[in-house]
Structure formats: C-alpha cells, structure tokens
Amino acid sequence: MIAEALQVPEELSAGIPAEQRGPGLGRDAVRLMVSRGAAEVGHHDFGELPDLLTAGDVLVVNTSRTLPAAVDGRVGDSRGRGEPVVVHFSTRADRWHPAGRTADGCWAVELRSPDGRGSTRPRAGGPAGTVVRLPGGARLLLEAPLDPGGARLWWARVAGAEVPELMRRHGRPIRYGYTDRDQPLAAYQTVFAVDSPGAGSAEMPSAARPFTAALVARLVSRGVQFAPISLHTGVASAEAFEPPYAERFMVPPATAWLVNAARARRRAAARRHRPARGAPAGRIVAVGTTAVRALESATGRDGRVRAAAGWTELVVTPERGVRAVDGLLTGLHEPTASHLLMLEAVADGEVLGRAYAAAVQRRYLWHEFGDLHLVLPD
C-alpha cells in the first residue's frame, strides 16, 4: 500500500489557489500526472486534458455546491467567556438517528479548536448535552456521537436559527492549517456547482476545481460528454485510516442513460476486436472520489447504472472493485487517507505507488488547491 513507504514533505501542501500564484494564471494552472495501466507515468499541464481523452468519453462530475460550513462558537458560558471552538457543519440528517430517535433537523458536526493562525486543530467532541453558543443568539446542543465508539463527529441540534441561514450570515469555508490564509467562498466553488436548497458540501469536491468554462467548452468540442451527479460531502479531516461515513447522493436518470449507452458502445466495439472507424472510446472517467462513490452506489452487480437518490454508505475498496467507472481524475491524497483504497480499486497498487513516488520527486502539490492525477485503463 502507498501509505507504507510514502512521505509527503509539508512544503508540498498547496497553500493558495493556482490563480493566486502569479499574474495571468487561472484555475487550470496546475499540473496533471497521468497513470495509464502499467505504462510509464506521464506529466502534463492540466490544460492538455482534452488531448488525453477521446470523443465519446464521459466525465462524471459532482454538482454539489460548497457551503460556508465553519462557524465560530463558544462552549458553555452564557456571557461569551467559554472555550472558543469552530463548529464544522458536516451533514444534514433526514433519516433515523443511530440511537433510535429521529434525526430530522439534526446535523453531523465536528468541533475544532482555533489554532491562533486562522485555521483549526483537532478537538474531541462531547459529552452529550454540551451546549455551544453561536452567533446571533443561536445554540447548538450535542446529542450523540455518529459512531458509538467515536468522539470526533456528533449529531447536534441548533435552536434559535436555521442552519443554512446561520452559515450564510456567519459562516466561512472550512480551512485547514496547510493553507496560508482565508479564501472567499467563491474560491471553493467549482464550475459545475449548482444551487440545491438546503443541501451542499461541507468541503469542496476539489478534483473539479481546475476546470474552467473555456476548458469545458474545449472538451465538449472534442466530443467528450459530461454526466452530472451530486454527492454532498462531509468533513474530510478524518482520522488516519478512518473510513468515510454516509453521505447524500443523487444519480439522475439522464446520467444513468448516458453512462450505460457509452459502456454499451464500448462493449460493442470490443466484440468487433477493434474500434470501428470513428467509434467513441466510451470510457467512464469520474472527476473525484465523490463521483466514484455516487455512481458506484447506483450501479448493480450487472454493471448497469440506475437512477438513484438517498444515502450511501458504500466504501469502494480493491476487494469490492468498481463496476461502472473506468478511470478517475483526482487530487493527490494523504498516505493514510481512505480515498487511496478507492484509487486501488481503479488502478493497480504498484502502479499507484510509482505514480505517487514520481509526484513527490517532481514536487507536485497536494490538497484542494493542488495538482491532479488522471488514472486511465490501458
């Protein structure tokens, strides 16, 4: 596994967005590493992506909008002298509480401690009954941990305000210590983001961040197709090797039809032993691990994608494999992140190990403002 040997130097964390690194740069001013089967790892500019895909390929993109999910608060003291915390609103519940009570109106939250530099550091949540005082007179009450054995994420209720309005008025994007400074919410939205009342992602589906309207137009002109899904992500500050928890998703009927049609064309070409002249490749390339999780959650054992919506607890591993996804465009993940198991379901672990070693050697940048990795089949 990559985690066993890889050491990522701290200076390879991308502290600011690409467009702020120099005059005239845009969001797409990042690098793109390409792993194609067992072939040698390739290195490109992200703007070369249209040259690396083929007419008929399908890019599956997450349309979830990033929320200003970090809100300042204080634990305890009604006169504002309690312990300062930052509340990360992660996931709005609309299903049954794990303890048996209804979770409607609850949010999964993470409490973190300010680090004095504008970002935060980990802090255990709880105990049950803890009250956090929020701006505008609102109060947050911790009810129960999401995982009975965990302490990081808690179900909580807010009184005195609606959470979407609280975030709109007093929230800001979630920021971690590897970034240099606060960024406006617009810096955390992707070109594919759409408004969805009452829903959104605690953290940006960042693999799509380097896309610009101009690049999308170039891809479409080359015959590459886009298939939207939504998966509303929770907080990503997971503990080492912590698996992802349930998230809300939707795969619309049009996306299911487009993916199935592309795969059918590809199978037909394979039966002819060679692609017919002008036939599309029909590879399904997920933009980000969120797109993989959503699409695979809507895919049956027969490999057919069906329209679906709700909650997914699917964890894509090498043992489970992928049924609909052929390739993946993603950022560079920490060696202990559970996302790497998903990558190993798409590509061979040894190939990924060589790619990540090359990324460190060539000084690729990590995290949401960093460089990208395109994993394609042979």
Coordinates of C-alpha atoms in Angstrom, one line a residue:
M1 CA 0.0 0.0 0.0
I2 CA 1.2 3.5 -0.8
A3 CA 1.0 4.6 2.9
E4 CA 3.7 2.1 3.9
A5 CA 6.5 3.9 2.2
L6 CA 5.4 7.4 1.1
Q7 CA 6.5 10.5 3.0
V8 CA 5.0 13.8 1.7
P9 CA 7.0 16.8 2.7
E10 CA 4.9 19.6 4.3
E11 CA 6.1 22.1 1.7
L12 CA 4.2 20.2 -1.0
S13 CA 0.9 21.2 0.5
A14 CA -0.8 23.8 -1.7
G15 CA -1.3 26.9 0.4
I16 CA -3.1 29.1 -2.0
P17 CA -5.2 28.6 -5.2
A18 CA -3.4 28.3 -8.5
E19 CA -4.7 31.6 -9.8
Q20 CA -3.0 33.4 -6.9
R21 CA 0.5 32.1 -7.6
G22 CA 1.4 34.5 -10.3
P23 CA 0.0 37.1 -12.7
G24 CA -2.1 35.9 -15.5
L25 CA -2.7 32.5 -14.0
G26 CA -6.1 30.8 -13.9
R27 CA -7.6 27.9 -12.0
D28 CA -6.3 25.5 -14.6
A29 CA -2.7 26.5 -14.0
V30 CA -2.0 23.2 -12.2
R31 CA -0.1 20.0 -13.3
L32 CA -1.6 16.7 -14.3
M33 CA 0.1 13.4 -13.7
V34 CA -1.2 10.5 -15.8
S35 CA -1.2 6.8 -15.0
R36 CA -2.3 4.6 -17.9
G37 CA -2.3 0.9 -16.9
A38 CA 1.3 -0.4 -16.5
A39 CA 2.7 2.3 -18.7
E40 CA 5.2 4.9 -17.6
V41 CA 3.8 7.8 -15.6
G42 CA 3.2 10.9 -17.8
H43 CA 3.4 14.5 -16.8
H44 CA 1.3 17.3 -18.4
D45 CA -0.3 20.6 -17.8
F46 CA -4.0 20.4 -16.8
G47 CA -4.9 22.4 -20.0
E48 CA -3.8 19.3 -22.0
L49 CA -6.7 17.2 -20.7
P50 CA -8.7 17.4 -24.0
D51 CA -5.7 15.8 -25.7
L52 CA -5.7 12.9 -23.3
L53 CA -9.4 12.0 -23.7
T54 CA -11.3 10.7 -26.7
A55 CA -14.6 11.5 -28.4
G56 CA -17.3 9.6 -26.6
D57 CA -15.5 9.5 -23.2
V58 CA -17.8 10.6 -20.3
L59 CA -16.7 12.8 -17.4
V60 CA -18.9 12.2 -14.4
V61 CA -18.9 15.5 -12.4
N62 CA -20.2 16.4 -8.9
T63 CA -22.6 19.4 -9.0
S64 CA -22.7 19.9 -5.2
R65 CA -22.1 23.4 -4.0
T66 CA -19.7 24.2 -1.2
L67 CA -21.2 25.6 2.0
P68 CA -19.6 28.2 4.3
A69 CA -19.7 25.4 6.9
A70 CA -17.3 26.8 9.6
V71 CA -19.0 28.9 12.3
D72 CA -17.3 30.3 15.4
G73 CA -18.8 29.4 18.8
R74 CA -18.1 29.1 22.5
V75 CA -18.7 26.1 24.7
G76 CA -20.7 26.8 27.9
D77 CA -20.5 30.3 29.4
S78 CA -23.6 32.3 28.5
R79 CA -21.6 35.5 28.8
G80 CA -19.3 34.6 26.0
R81 CA -16.4 33.6 28.1
G82 CA -16.4 29.9 27.4
E83 CA -13.9 27.9 25.4
P84 CA -13.7 29.1 21.8
V85 CA -14.4 26.5 19.2
V86 CA -15.1 26.3 15.5
V87 CA -18.1 24.2 14.5
H88 CA -17.8 22.4 11.2
F89 CA -21.4 21.6 10.0
S90 CA -20.9 18.5 8.0
T91 CA -24.1 16.7 7.0
R92 CA -27.8 17.5 7.5
A93 CA -29.7 14.5 8.6
D94 CA -33.1 13.4 7.2
R95 CA -33.2 9.8 8.4
W96 CA -33.3 7.9 11.7
H97 CA -30.9 8.7 14.5
P98 CA -28.5 5.7 15.1
A99 CA -29.7 5.7 18.8
G100 CA -33.2 5.1 17.6
R101 CA -34.6 8.7 17.8
T102 CA -35.4 10.7 14.7
A103 CA -32.5 12.7 13.4
D104 CA -34.7 15.1 11.3
G105 CA -33.4 18.6 12.0
C106 CA -30.0 17.3 13.2
W107 CA -26.6 18.0 11.7
A108 CA -23.5 15.9 12.0
V109 CA -20.9 18.4 13.3
E110 CA -17.3 18.4 14.2
L111 CA -15.9 20.7 17.0
R112 CA -12.4 22.0 16.4
S113 CA -10.1 24.4 18.4
P114 CA -8.8 27.6 16.8
D115 CA -5.0 27.4 16.3
G116 CA -4.4 31.2 16.5
R117 CA -3.5 31.4 12.8
G118 CA -6.9 31.4 11.3
S119 CA -7.2 27.6 10.9
T120 CA -8.0 24.9 13.4
R121 CA -6.7 21.8 15.2
P122 CA -8.5 18.6 16.2
R123 CA -10.6 18.5 19.3
A124 CA -12.7 15.7 20.7
G125 CA -16.5 16.4 20.8
G126 CA -18.9 15.7 23.6
P127 CA -20.1 14.9 26.1
A128 CA -23.7 14.6 25.2
G129 CA -25.6 17.7 26.4
T130 CA -22.8 20.1 25.7
V131 CA -24.1 23.4 24.6
V132 CA -22.2 25.6 22.1
R133 CA -23.3 29.2 21.8
L134 CA -23.3 30.5 18.2
P135 CA -23.6 34.0 16.7
G136 CA -26.9 35.8 16.8
G137 CA -28.1 34.0 19.9
A138 CA -28.3 30.5 18.4
R139 CA -27.4 27.5 20.5
L140 CA -26.1 24.1 19.4
L141 CA -26.7 21.0 21.6
L142 CA -24.7 17.8 21.1
E143 CA -26.9 14.8 21.3
A144 CA -24.9 11.6 20.4
P145 CA -21.8 10.6 18.5
L146 CA -22.3 9.4 14.9
D147 CA -20.3 6.3 15.8
P148 CA -21.0 4.9 19.3
G149 CA -17.3 4.3 19.7
G150 CA -16.2 7.6 18.2
A151 CA -15.6 11.1 19.6
R152 CA -15.0 13.3 16.5
L153 CA -18.4 13.6 14.8
W154 CA -21.6 14.2 16.7
W155 CA -25.3 14.6 16.0
A156 CA -26.4 18.0 17.1
R157 CA -29.4 20.3 17.0
V158 CA -29.5 24.1 16.6
A159 CA -32.1 26.3 18.3
G160 CA -32.6 29.9 17.6
A161 CA -31.7 29.8 13.9
E162 CA -32.0 27.8 10.7
V163 CA -28.6 26.3 10.0
P164 CA -28.4 27.3 6.3
E165 CA -29.2 31.0 7.2
L166 CA -26.7 30.8 10.1
M167 CA -24.0 29.6 7.7
R168 CA -24.9 32.2 5.1
R169 CA -24.6 35.1 7.7
H170 CA -21.8 33.9 9.9
G171 CA -20.0 31.0 8.2
R172 CA -16.9 30.7 6.1
P173 CA -15.3 27.9 4.1
I174 CA -13.6 25.2 6.2
R175 CA -9.9 25.8 6.3
Y176 CA -7.0 23.7 7.5
G177 CA -3.5 24.5 8.7
Y178 CA -1.7 23.8 5.4
T179 CA -3.4 26.8 3.7
D180 CA -1.9 30.3 4.0
R181 CA -5.0 32.4 4.6
D182 CA -8.8 32.6 4.4
Q183 CA -10.2 32.5 0.9
P184 CA -13.7 33.7 -0.2
L185 CA -16.4 31.1 -0.7
A186 CA -16.1 31.6 -4.5
A187 CA -12.6 30.1 -4.3
Y188 CA -14.2 26.8 -3.1
Q189 CA -16.9 26.5 -5.8
T190 CA -16.4 24.5 -8.9
V191 CA -17.6 25.5 -12.4
F192 CA -20.1 22.6 -12.1
A193 CA -21.7 23.7 -8.8
V194 CA -25.4 24.4 -8.8
D195 CA -27.7 25.7 -6.1
S196 CA -29.6 23.0 -4.2
P197 CA -31.8 24.5 -1.4
G198 CA -30.9 23.0 2.0
A199 CA -28.1 20.9 0.7
G200 CA -24.4 21.2 -0.2
S201 CA -20.9 20.0 0.7
A202 CA -19.0 20.8 3.8
E203 CA -15.9 20.7 1.7
M204 CA -15.3 21.3 -1.9
P205 CA -15.4 18.4 -4.4
S206 CA -11.9 19.6 -5.2
A207 CA -11.0 17.4 -8.2
A208 CA -13.2 19.6 -10.4
R209 CA -11.7 22.9 -9.2
P210 CA -9.2 23.4 -12.1
F211 CA -12.0 23.2 -14.7
T212 CA -12.9 26.5 -16.3
A213 CA -15.7 27.3 -18.7
A214 CA -13.2 27.6 -21.5
L215 CA -11.7 24.2 -20.8
V216 CA -15.2 22.6 -20.6
A217 CA -16.0 24.1 -24.0
R218 CA -12.9 22.6 -25.5
L219 CA -13.7 19.2 -24.1
V220 CA -17.2 19.3 -25.5
S221 CA -15.9 20.4 -28.9
R222 CA -13.7 17.3 -28.8
G223 CA -16.7 15.1 -28.3
V224 CA -16.2 14.5 -24.5
Q225 CA -19.5 14.2 -22.7
F226 CA -20.4 15.4 -19.2
A227 CA -22.7 13.4 -16.8
P228 CA -23.7 15.2 -13.6
I229 CA -24.3 13.6 -10.2
S230 CA -24.5 15.1 -6.8
L231 CA -22.8 13.8 -3.6
H232 CA -22.9 16.2 -0.7
T233 CA -19.6 15.7 1.1
G234 CA -19.0 15.8 4.8
V235 CA -15.8 17.0 6.5
A236 CA -12.6 15.4 5.3
S237 CA -10.5 15.9 8.4
A238 CA -10.8 12.2 9.1
E239 CA -8.5 10.4 11.5
A240 CA -5.9 8.2 10.0
F241 CA -7.4 5.3 8.1
E242 CA -10.9 6.4 9.2
P243 CA -13.5 5.2 6.6
P244 CA -16.0 7.6 5.0
Y245 CA -19.4 7.9 6.6
A246 CA -22.8 8.0 5.0
E247 CA -23.4 10.9 2.6
R248 CA -26.4 12.0 0.5
F249 CA -26.2 11.5 -3.3
M250 CA -28.3 11.5 -6.5
V251 CA -27.7 10.0 -9.9
P252 CA -30.3 11.4 -12.3
P253 CA -31.9 9.3 -15.0
A254 CA -30.1 11.2 -17.8
T255 CA -26.7 10.4 -16.3
A256 CA -27.6 6.7 -15.8
W257 CA -28.7 6.5 -19.5
L258 CA -25.6 8.3 -20.8
V259 CA -23.2 6.1 -18.8
N260 CA -25.0 2.9 -19.9
A261 CA -25.1 4.0 -23.5
A262 CA -21.3 4.8 -23.5
R263 CA -20.5 1.4 -21.9
A264 CA -22.7 -0.4 -24.4
R265 CA -20.9 1.3 -27.4
R266 CA -17.6 0.3 -25.9
R267 CA -18.6 -3.3 -25.4
A268 CA -19.9 -3.5 -29.0
A269 CA -16.5 -2.2 -30.2
A270 CA -14.7 -4.7 -28.1
R271 CA -16.7 -7.6 -29.6
R272 CA -15.5 -6.4 -33.1
H273 CA -12.0 -6.8 -31.7
R274 CA -11.1 -3.3 -32.9
P275 CA -12.9 0.0 -32.7
A276 CA -14.8 0.9 -35.8
R277 CA -13.6 4.0 -37.6
G278 CA -14.9 7.0 -35.7
A279 CA -16.4 4.9 -32.9
P280 CA -16.2 6.6 -29.5
A281 CA -14.0 5.2 -26.8
G282 CA -16.8 5.4 -24.2
R283 CA -14.6 5.4 -21.1
I284 CA -16.3 6.5 -17.9
V285 CA -14.0 8.8 -16.0
A286 CA -15.1 10.0 -12.6
V287 CA -14.0 13.5 -11.6
G288 CA -13.2 13.0 -8.0
T289 CA -13.7 10.2 -5.5
T290 CA -17.1 11.7 -4.7
A291 CA -18.3 11.0 -8.3
V292 CA -17.0 7.4 -7.9
R293 CA -18.9 6.9 -4.7
A294 CA -22.2 8.2 -6.1
L295 CA -22.0 6.4 -9.4
E296 CA -21.0 3.1 -7.9
S297 CA -23.8 3.4 -5.4
A298 CA -26.2 3.4 -8.3
T299 CA -24.6 0.5 -10.1
G300 CA -25.8 -3.0 -9.8
R301 CA -23.8 -6.2 -9.9
D302 CA -24.7 -6.4 -13.6
G303 CA -22.7 -3.2 -14.2
R304 CA -25.9 -1.3 -15.1
V305 CA -26.4 2.2 -13.7
R306 CA -29.8 3.0 -12.5
A307 CA -31.2 6.4 -11.3
A308 CA -30.9 6.6 -7.6
A309 CA -31.1 9.1 -4.7
G310 CA -30.7 8.9 -0.9
W311 CA -27.9 8.0 1.4
T312 CA -24.9 5.9 0.5
E313 CA -22.6 4.1 3.0
L314 CA -20.6 2.4 0.2
V315 CA -16.9 2.2 0.7
V316 CA -15.1 1.3 -2.6
T317 CA -12.2 -1.0 -1.9
P318 CA -9.9 -3.1 -4.1
E319 CA -11.8 -6.2 -2.9
R320 CA -15.1 -4.7 -4.0
G321 CA -13.8 -3.1 -7.2
V322 CA -15.6 -0.8 -9.5
R323 CA -18.5 -1.7 -11.8
A324 CA -19.1 1.4 -13.8
V325 CA -16.0 3.6 -13.5
D326 CA -13.1 3.0 -15.9
G327 CA -10.9 6.0 -14.9
L328 CA -10.5 8.6 -12.3
L329 CA -9.4 12.2 -12.2
T330 CA -8.5 13.1 -8.6
G331 CA -6.2 15.1 -6.4
L332 CA -3.3 13.7 -4.5
H333 CA -4.3 12.1 -1.2
E334 CA -2.5 11.7 2.1
P335 CA -0.9 8.3 2.5
T336 CA -3.3 7.5 5.4
A337 CA -6.5 8.6 3.6
S338 CA -9.2 6.0 2.9
H339 CA -9.5 7.5 -0.6
L340 CA -6.4 5.6 -1.6
L341 CA -8.3 2.3 -1.2
M342 CA -10.7 3.7 -3.8
L343 CA -7.8 4.5 -6.1
E344 CA -6.5 0.9 -5.7
A345 CA -10.0 -0.3 -6.9
V346 CA -9.4 1.6 -10.1
A347 CA -5.7 1.0 -10.7
D348 CA -3.0 -1.4 -9.5
G349 CA -1.4 -0.6 -6.2
E350 CA 2.1 -0.9 -7.6
V351 CA 1.3 1.5 -10.4
L352 CA -0.1 4.0 -7.9
G353 CA 3.0 3.6 -5.7
R354 CA 5.2 4.5 -8.7
A355 CA 3.0 7.5 -9.6
Y356 CA 3.0 8.9 -6.0
A357 CA 6.7 8.5 -5.7
A358 CA 7.1 10.4 -9.0
A359 CA 4.7 13.1 -7.7
V360 CA 6.9 13.7 -4.7
Q361 CA 10.1 13.7 -6.7
R362 CA 8.7 16.2 -9.2
R363 CA 7.2 18.4 -6.5
Y364 CA 3.6 18.0 -7.2
L365 CA 1.3 19.9 -4.8
W366 CA -1.2 18.2 -2.5
H367 CA -4.7 19.1 -1.2
E368 CA -7.7 21.0 -2.6
F369 CA -5.6 23.7 -4.3
G370 CA -3.0 21.3 -5.6
D371 CA -2.3 19.3 -8.7
L372 CA -4.3 16.5 -10.3
H373 CA -3.8 12.8 -11.1
L374 CA -5.6 11.1 -14.1
V375 CA -5.8 7.3 -13.8
L376 CA -6.8 5.6 -17.1
P377 CA -7.1 2.0 -18.1
D378 CA -4.7 0.5 -20.7

